[in-house]
mmCIF file of C-alpha atoms and ligand atoms in Angstrom:
data_model
loop_
_atom_site.group_PDB
_atom_site.id
_atom_site.type_symbol
_atom_site.label_atom_id
_atom_site.label_comp_id
_atom_site.label_asym_id
_atom_site.label_seq_id
_atom_site.Cartn_x
_atom_site.Cartn_y
_atom_site.Cartn_z
ATOM 1 C CA UNK A 1 -2.284 11.231 18.169
ATOM 2 C CA UNK A 2 -2.928 7.746 16.772
ATOM 3 C CA UNK A 3 -2.874 6.562 13.132
ATOM 4 C CA UNK A 4 -6.012 6.632 11.946
ATOM 5 C CA UNK A 5 -7.417 4.711 8.982
ATOM 6 C CA UNK A 6 -11.210 5.169 8.099
ATOM 7 C CA UNK A 7 -12.743 3.577 5.960
ATOM 8 C CA UNK A 8 -15.840 3.942 3.465
ATOM 9 C CA UNK A 9 -16.780 0.897 1.716
ATOM 10 C CA UNK A 10 -20.510 -0.706 0.865
ATOM 11 C CA UNK A 11 -18.464 -4.154 2.816
ATOM 12 C CA UNK A 12 -17.314 -3.225 6.200
ATOM 13 C CA UNK A 13 -17.690 -6.766 6.972
ATOM 14 C CA UNK A 14 -14.132 -7.362 5.132
ATOM 15 C CA UNK A 15 -12.247 -5.568 8.335
ATOM 16 C CA UNK A 16 -9.775 -5.940 9.334
ATOM 17 C CA UNK A 17 -9.529 -9.334 7.769
ATOM 18 C CA UNK A 18 -5.910 -9.749 7.332
ATOM 19 C CA UNK A 19 -4.902 -6.500 9.131
ATOM 20 C CA UNK A 20 -6.250 -7.984 11.955
ATOM 21 C CA UNK A 21 -3.657 -10.236 12.388
ATOM 22 C CA UNK A 22 0.132 -10.650 12.752
ATOM 23 C CA UNK A 23 2.436 -7.729 12.883
ATOM 24 C CA UNK A 24 -0.564 -5.326 12.013
ATOM 25 C CA UNK A 25 -3.333 -7.239 13.757
ATOM 26 C CA UNK A 26 -0.561 -6.818 17.113
ATOM 27 C CA UNK A 27 -0.721 -3.044 16.626
ATOM 28 C CA UNK A 28 -3.785 -2.564 16.497
ATOM 29 C CA UNK A 29 -4.497 -4.465 19.790
ATOM 30 C CA UNK A 30 -2.616 -2.536 21.411
ATOM 31 C CA UNK A 31 -3.702 0.632 19.836
ATOM 32 C CA UNK A 32 -0.519 1.795 17.893
ATOM 33 C CA UNK A 33 -3.059 2.140 15.436
ATOM 34 C CA UNK A 34 -6.990 2.730 14.883
ATOM 35 C CA UNK A 35 -9.218 1.772 12.256
ATOM 36 C CA UNK A 36 -12.831 2.148 11.479
ATOM 37 C CA UNK A 37 -14.912 0.912 8.853
ATOM 38 C CA UNK A 38 -18.411 2.812 7.530
ATOM 39 C CA UNK A 39 -20.836 1.238 5.277
ATOM 40 C CA UNK A 40 -21.642 3.867 2.925
ATOM 41 C CA UNK A 41 -25.000 1.896 2.191
ATOM 42 C CA UNK A 42 -25.515 3.756 5.799
ATOM 43 C CA UNK A 43 -26.093 6.924 4.030
ATOM 44 C CA UNK A 44 -28.340 6.139 1.107
ATOM 45 C CA UNK A 45 -31.604 7.313 1.112
ATOM 46 C CA UNK A 46 -34.496 5.843 -1.155
ATOM 47 C CA UNK A 47 -36.680 2.935 0.074
ATOM 48 C CA UNK A 48 -34.758 0.637 -1.551
ATOM 49 C CA UNK A 49 -31.533 1.935 -0.063
ATOM 50 C CA UNK A 50 -29.549 1.772 -3.237
ATOM 51 C CA UNK A 51 -26.340 3.356 -3.700
ATOM 52 C CA UNK A 52 -25.359 2.665 -7.261
ATOM 53 C CA UNK A 53 -27.406 3.921 -10.532
ATOM 54 C CA UNK A 54 -26.874 2.626 -14.268
ATOM 55 C CA UNK A 55 -24.299 4.817 -16.423
ATOM 56 C CA UNK A 56 -25.148 8.160 -18.019
ATOM 57 C CA UNK A 57 -24.752 7.769 -21.794
ATOM 58 C CA UNK A 58 -24.960 3.789 -21.568
ATOM 59 C CA UNK A 59 -23.476 0.716 -21.380
ATOM 60 C CA UNK A 60 -22.165 -1.813 -18.951
ATOM 61 C CA UNK A 61 -22.031 -2.277 -14.921
ATOM 62 C CA UNK A 62 -22.980 0.074 -12.358
ATOM 63 C CA UNK A 63 -21.639 3.407 -10.965
ATOM 64 C CA UNK A 64 -21.861 4.277 -7.332
ATOM 65 C CA UNK A 65 -23.819 7.607 -6.621
ATOM 66 C CA UNK A 66 -22.360 10.775 -5.841
ATOM 67 C CA UNK A 67 -24.923 12.013 -3.192
ATOM 68 C CA UNK A 68 -25.053 9.005 -1.831
ATOM 69 C CA UNK A 69 -21.263 8.904 -1.191
ATOM 70 C CA UNK A 70 -20.518 12.522 -1.019
ATOM 71 C CA UNK A 71 -23.048 12.015 2.218
ATOM 72 C CA UNK A 72 -21.162 9.319 3.350
ATOM 73 C CA UNK A 73 -18.036 11.472 3.638
ATOM 74 C CA UNK A 74 -19.897 14.148 4.878
ATOM 75 C CA UNK A 75 -20.923 11.714 8.146
ATOM 76 C CA UNK A 76 -17.560 10.591 8.873
ATOM 77 C CA UNK A 77 -15.170 12.067 11.376
ATOM 78 C CA UNK A 78 -11.353 12.375 10.249
ATOM 79 C CA UNK A 79 -9.071 14.619 10.904
ATOM 80 C CA UNK A 80 -8.953 17.540 9.395
ATOM 81 C CA UNK A 81 -5.207 17.083 7.324
ATOM 82 C CA UNK A 82 -6.076 13.300 6.969
ATOM 83 C CA UNK A 83 -5.691 12.957 2.939
ATOM 84 C CA UNK A 84 -9.188 11.363 1.325
ATOM 85 C CA UNK A 85 -8.184 8.613 -0.830
ATOM 86 C CA UNK A 86 -10.345 6.558 -3.410
ATOM 87 C CA UNK A 87 -8.911 3.191 -4.327
ATOM 88 C CA UNK A 88 -8.531 3.062 -8.033
ATOM 89 C CA UNK A 89 -7.163 1.236 -10.909
ATOM 90 C CA UNK A 90 -7.106 4.693 -12.532
ATOM 91 C CA UNK A 91 -5.220 6.269 -10.125
ATOM 92 C CA UNK A 92 -1.853 7.364 -9.109
ATOM 93 C CA UNK A 93 0.430 4.248 -8.418
ATOM 94 C CA UNK A 94 1.266 4.155 -4.857
ATOM 95 C CA UNK A 95 5.234 4.109 -4.159
ATOM 96 C CA UNK A 96 6.465 3.896 -1.097
ATOM 97 C CA UNK A 97 7.726 7.443 -0.323
ATOM 98 C CA UNK A 98 3.706 8.299 -0.750
ATOM 99 C CA UNK A 99 3.368 5.128 1.584
ATOM 100 C CA UNK A 100 5.953 7.383 4.080
ATOM 101 C CA UNK A 101 4.395 9.981 3.520
ATOM 102 C CA UNK A 102 0.631 8.950 4.590
ATOM 103 C CA UNK A 103 2.459 7.127 7.782
ATOM 104 C CA UNK A 104 4.019 10.003 9.316
ATOM 105 C CA UNK A 105 0.180 12.065 8.520
ATOM 106 C CA UNK A 106 -3.146 11.611 11.481
ATOM 107 C CA UNK A 107 -4.017 8.758 8.789
ATOM 108 C CA UNK A 108 -6.615 8.300 5.922
ATOM 109 C CA UNK A 109 -10.107 8.771 4.608
ATOM 110 C CA UNK A 110 -10.211 5.527 2.264
ATOM 111 C CA UNK A 111 -13.140 5.264 -0.112
ATOM 112 C CA UNK A 112 -12.947 1.862 -1.675
ATOM 113 C CA UNK A 113 -14.905 1.452 -4.868
ATOM 114 C CA UNK A 114 -17.299 -1.177 -6.313
ATOM 115 C CA UNK A 115 -19.508 -1.618 -9.606
ATOM 116 C CA UNK A 116 -17.589 0.493 -12.940
ATOM 117 C CA UNK A 117 -16.469 3.374 -11.331
ATOM 118 C CA UNK A 118 -17.810 6.103 -9.097
ATOM 119 C CA UNK A 119 -19.678 9.500 -10.156
ATOM 120 C CA UNK A 120 -16.403 11.869 -11.081
ATOM 121 C CA UNK A 121 -18.695 15.151 -9.751
ATOM 122 C CA UNK A 122 -18.564 13.518 -6.264
ATOM 123 C CA UNK A 123 -14.348 12.684 -6.691
ATOM 124 C CA UNK A 124 -14.268 16.801 -7.646
ATOM 125 C CA UNK A 125 -16.600 17.910 -4.830
ATOM 126 C CA UNK A 126 -15.227 15.769 -1.732
ATOM 127 C CA UNK A 127 -11.454 16.389 -3.629
ATOM 128 C CA UNK A 128 -10.735 12.481 -3.788
ATOM 129 C CA UNK A 129 -6.836 11.693 -4.440
ATOM 130 C CA UNK A 130 -7.289 8.315 -7.088
ATOM 131 C CA UNK A 131 -4.987 5.777 -5.855
ATOM 132 C CA UNK A 132 -3.889 2.412 -7.428
ATOM 133 C CA UNK A 133 -1.870 -0.403 -6.052
ATOM 134 C CA UNK A 134 -1.013 -1.686 -9.428
ATOM 135 C CA UNK A 135 -2.087 -1.944 -13.312
ATOM 136 C CA UNK A 136 -4.852 -4.733 -12.739
ATOM 137 C CA UNK A 137 -8.296 -4.833 -11.747
ATOM 138 C CA UNK A 138 -10.030 -5.822 -8.739
ATOM 139 C CA UNK A 139 -13.498 -6.730 -7.896
ATOM 140 C CA UNK A 140 -13.448 -3.488 -5.410
ATOM 141 C CA UNK A 141 -11.256 -0.695 -3.452
ATOM 142 C CA UNK A 142 -11.072 -3.002 -0.232
ATOM 143 C CA UNK A 143 -8.280 -5.695 -1.020
ATOM 144 C CA UNK A 144 -6.389 -2.692 -2.561
ATOM 145 C CA UNK A 145 -7.142 -0.638 0.927
ATOM 146 C CA UNK A 146 -6.028 -3.024 2.893
ATOM 147 C CA UNK A 147 -2.649 -3.403 1.119
ATOM 148 C CA UNK A 148 -2.100 1.048 1.254
ATOM 149 C CA UNK A 149 -2.966 0.410 4.778
ATOM 150 C CA UNK A 150 -0.846 -2.494 5.613
ATOM 151 C CA UNK A 151 2.712 -0.704 4.321
ATOM 152 C CA UNK A 152 1.222 2.480 6.153
ATOM 153 C CA UNK A 153 1.194 0.646 9.683
ATOM 154 C CA UNK A 154 4.383 -1.668 9.432
ATOM 155 C CA UNK A 155 6.351 1.674 9.346
ATOM 156 C CA UNK A 156 4.692 3.491 12.275
ATOM 157 C CA UNK A 157 6.817 4.212 15.210
ATOM 158 C CA UNK A 158 6.618 0.771 17.439
ATOM 159 C CA UNK A 159 4.903 -1.492 15.128
ATOM 160 C CA UNK A 160 8.309 -3.067 13.709
ATOM 161 C CA UNK A 161 11.221 -3.689 16.203
ATOM 162 C CA UNK A 162 14.637 -2.711 15.338
ATOM 163 C CA UNK A 163 15.188 -6.721 14.221
ATOM 164 C CA UNK A 164 12.521 -6.237 11.528
ATOM 165 C CA UNK A 165 13.448 -2.555 10.356
ATOM 166 C CA UNK A 166 13.378 -1.352 6.824
ATOM 167 C CA UNK A 167 15.766 0.611 6.742
ATOM 168 C CA UNK A 168 17.626 -2.009 4.720
ATOM 169 C CA UNK A 169 14.377 -3.151 2.541
ATOM 170 C CA UNK A 170 13.251 -2.886 -0.746
ATOM 171 C CA UNK A 171 12.964 0.502 -2.472
ATOM 172 C CA UNK A 172 15.069 2.707 0.242
ATOM 173 C CA UNK A 173 17.855 3.240 -2.310
ATOM 174 C CA UNK A 174 15.520 2.801 -5.506
ATOM 175 C CA UNK A 175 17.040 -1.087 -5.586
ATOM 176 C CA UNK A 176 14.859 -4.347 -4.894
ATOM 177 C CA UNK A 177 16.651 -6.180 -1.984
ATOM 178 C CA UNK A 178 19.149 -8.676 -1.946
ATOM 179 C CA UNK A 179 18.739 -12.050 -1.933
ATOM 180 C CA UNK A 180 18.281 -14.107 1.579
ATOM 181 C CA UNK A 181 20.044 -17.226 2.744
ATOM 182 C CA UNK A 182 19.914 -18.951 6.005
ATOM 183 C CA UNK A 183 20.461 -22.596 7.773
ATOM 184 C CA UNK A 184 21.130 -25.482 6.592
ATOM 185 C CA UNK A 185 24.565 -24.570 5.056
ATOM 186 C CA UNK A 186 23.210 -26.877 2.045
ATOM 187 C CA UNK A 187 19.798 -27.573 0.388
ATOM 188 C CA UNK A 188 19.064 -29.891 -2.010
ATOM 189 C CA UNK A 189 22.840 -29.410 -2.765
ATOM 190 C CA UNK A 190 23.119 -25.622 -3.486
ATOM 191 C CA UNK A 191 25.033 -24.092 -0.916
ATOM 192 C CA UNK A 192 24.815 -20.420 0.498
ATOM 193 C CA UNK A 193 26.993 -18.124 -1.324
ATOM 194 C CA UNK A 194 30.389 -18.411 0.468
ATOM 195 C CA UNK A 195 30.888 -14.584 1.072
ATOM 196 C CA UNK A 196 28.214 -14.662 3.701
ATOM 197 C CA UNK A 197 29.734 -17.166 5.790
ATOM 198 C CA UNK A 198 33.299 -15.291 5.361
ATOM 199 C CA UNK A 199 32.698 -13.215 8.134
ATOM 200 C CA UNK A 200 33.500 -10.218 5.873
ATOM 201 C CA UNK A 201 30.990 -7.436 7.009
ATOM 202 C CA UNK A 202 33.034 -5.019 4.430
ATOM 203 C CA UNK A 203 32.744 -8.240 1.516
ATOM 204 C CA UNK A 204 29.376 -8.723 2.457
ATOM 205 C CA UNK A 205 28.491 -5.524 2.382
ATOM 206 C CA UNK A 206 29.796 -5.203 -1.093
ATOM 207 C CA UNK A 207 28.211 -8.269 -2.068
ATOM 208 C CA UNK A 208 24.796 -7.799 -1.255
ATOM 209 C CA UNK A 209 24.863 -4.187 -3.290
ATOM 210 C CA UNK A 210 25.814 -5.579 -6.274
ATOM 211 C CA UNK A 211 23.292 -8.362 -6.053
ATOM 212 C CA UNK A 212 21.215 -6.002 -4.966
ATOM 213 C CA UNK A 213 21.900 -3.388 -8.237
ATOM 214 C CA UNK A 214 21.791 -6.773 -10.444
ATOM 215 C CA UNK A 215 18.357 -7.698 -9.501
ATOM 216 C CA UNK A 216 16.960 -3.704 -10.034
ATOM 217 C CA UNK A 217 18.549 -4.231 -13.203
ATOM 218 C CA UNK A 218 17.296 -6.651 -14.401
ATOM 219 C CA UNK A 219 13.918 -7.244 -13.033
ATOM 220 C CA UNK A 220 12.942 -3.474 -13.128
ATOM 221 C CA UNK A 221 14.592 -1.362 -15.322
ATOM 222 C CA UNK A 222 12.348 1.294 -14.748
ATOM 223 C CA UNK A 223 13.244 1.619 -11.165
ATOM 224 C CA UNK A 224 17.105 1.469 -11.781
ATOM 225 C CA UNK A 225 16.585 4.446 -14.354
ATOM 226 C CA UNK A 226 14.344 6.396 -11.710
ATOM 227 C CA UNK A 227 16.509 5.477 -8.608
ATOM 228 C CA UNK A 228 19.814 6.517 -10.400
ATOM 229 C CA UNK A 229 19.497 10.096 -9.754
ATOM 230 C CA UNK A 230 19.304 9.549 -6.010
ATOM 231 C CA UNK A 231 22.488 6.712 -5.997
ATOM 232 C CA UNK A 232 24.874 9.166 -7.980
ATOM 233 C CA UNK A 233 26.136 10.145 -4.911
ATOM 234 C CA UNK A 234 26.533 7.224 -3.722
ATOM 235 C CA UNK A 235 28.626 3.961 -4.706
ATOM 236 C CA UNK A 236 26.972 3.808 -7.783
ATOM 237 C CA UNK A 237 27.999 6.496 -10.157
HETATM 238 N N1 ADE B 301 -9.593 -1.337 -7.480
HETATM 239 C C1 ADE B 301 -9.579 -2.394 -8.477
HETATM 240 N N2 ADE B 301 -8.859 -2.385 -8.583
HETATM 241 C C2 ADE B 301 -7.928 -1.655 -8.318
HETATM 242 C C3 ADE B 301 -6.213 -1.151 -8.063
HETATM 243 N N3 ADE B 301 -5.613 -1.805 -9.185
HETATM 244 N N4 ADE B 301 -6.146 -0.610 -7.150
HETATM 245 C C4 ADE B 301 -6.595 0.098 -6.505
HETATM 246 N N5 ADE B 301 -8.325 -0.127 -6.218
HETATM 247 C C5 ADE B 301 -8.293 -0.854 -7.308
#
């Protein structure tokens, strides 16, 4: 079964957008995954096709209506075991381990929020899992959905070649990735670290590990602490 992203949005024309080029785009064109963007507005029922209304209790902005979004979800076929996600800055932060889980499953139904939010009742009634891509606010969930889909698609079988394989990349061991270098040997009087051109593979591996640990400790002390348990049985104590 093909991994399938089904998106509910008020702006279906945003898709595939950046997912239509490069790695994800080539994989989409060759059928390694499928994308369907559906217009929430198609489920509006009144003559103005309205999808939002003013917040109960007052306040600024508009809220996506529960009835319209529920109708859009109910009219959408997605694999019964596919999670239903709602992109939202209130959600649980997306992690590489959740991305790995999603990539292993059949795909996802992804609701893109707009306006100030989505009526809470539809989140509960349709069991939407709120997912955030970071502690900042986007103008809508579409770009967040693209980020999530891109992260999943690159892990699907056949999408990345051996050369690009994600085995050694950032977060695979709760570590940030070590620094990379390539020719020229000297750039603006900065040489490539000598160890990398020594041909000693064990020394190269040890240097990279040490650099990954140093970067993680200084830039991401949170990741360093949470990853420490898992690393205990490897090289770090
Ligand atoms: N919609 C708006 N901001 C968002 C964020 N940070 N993550 C996911 N969806 C969003």
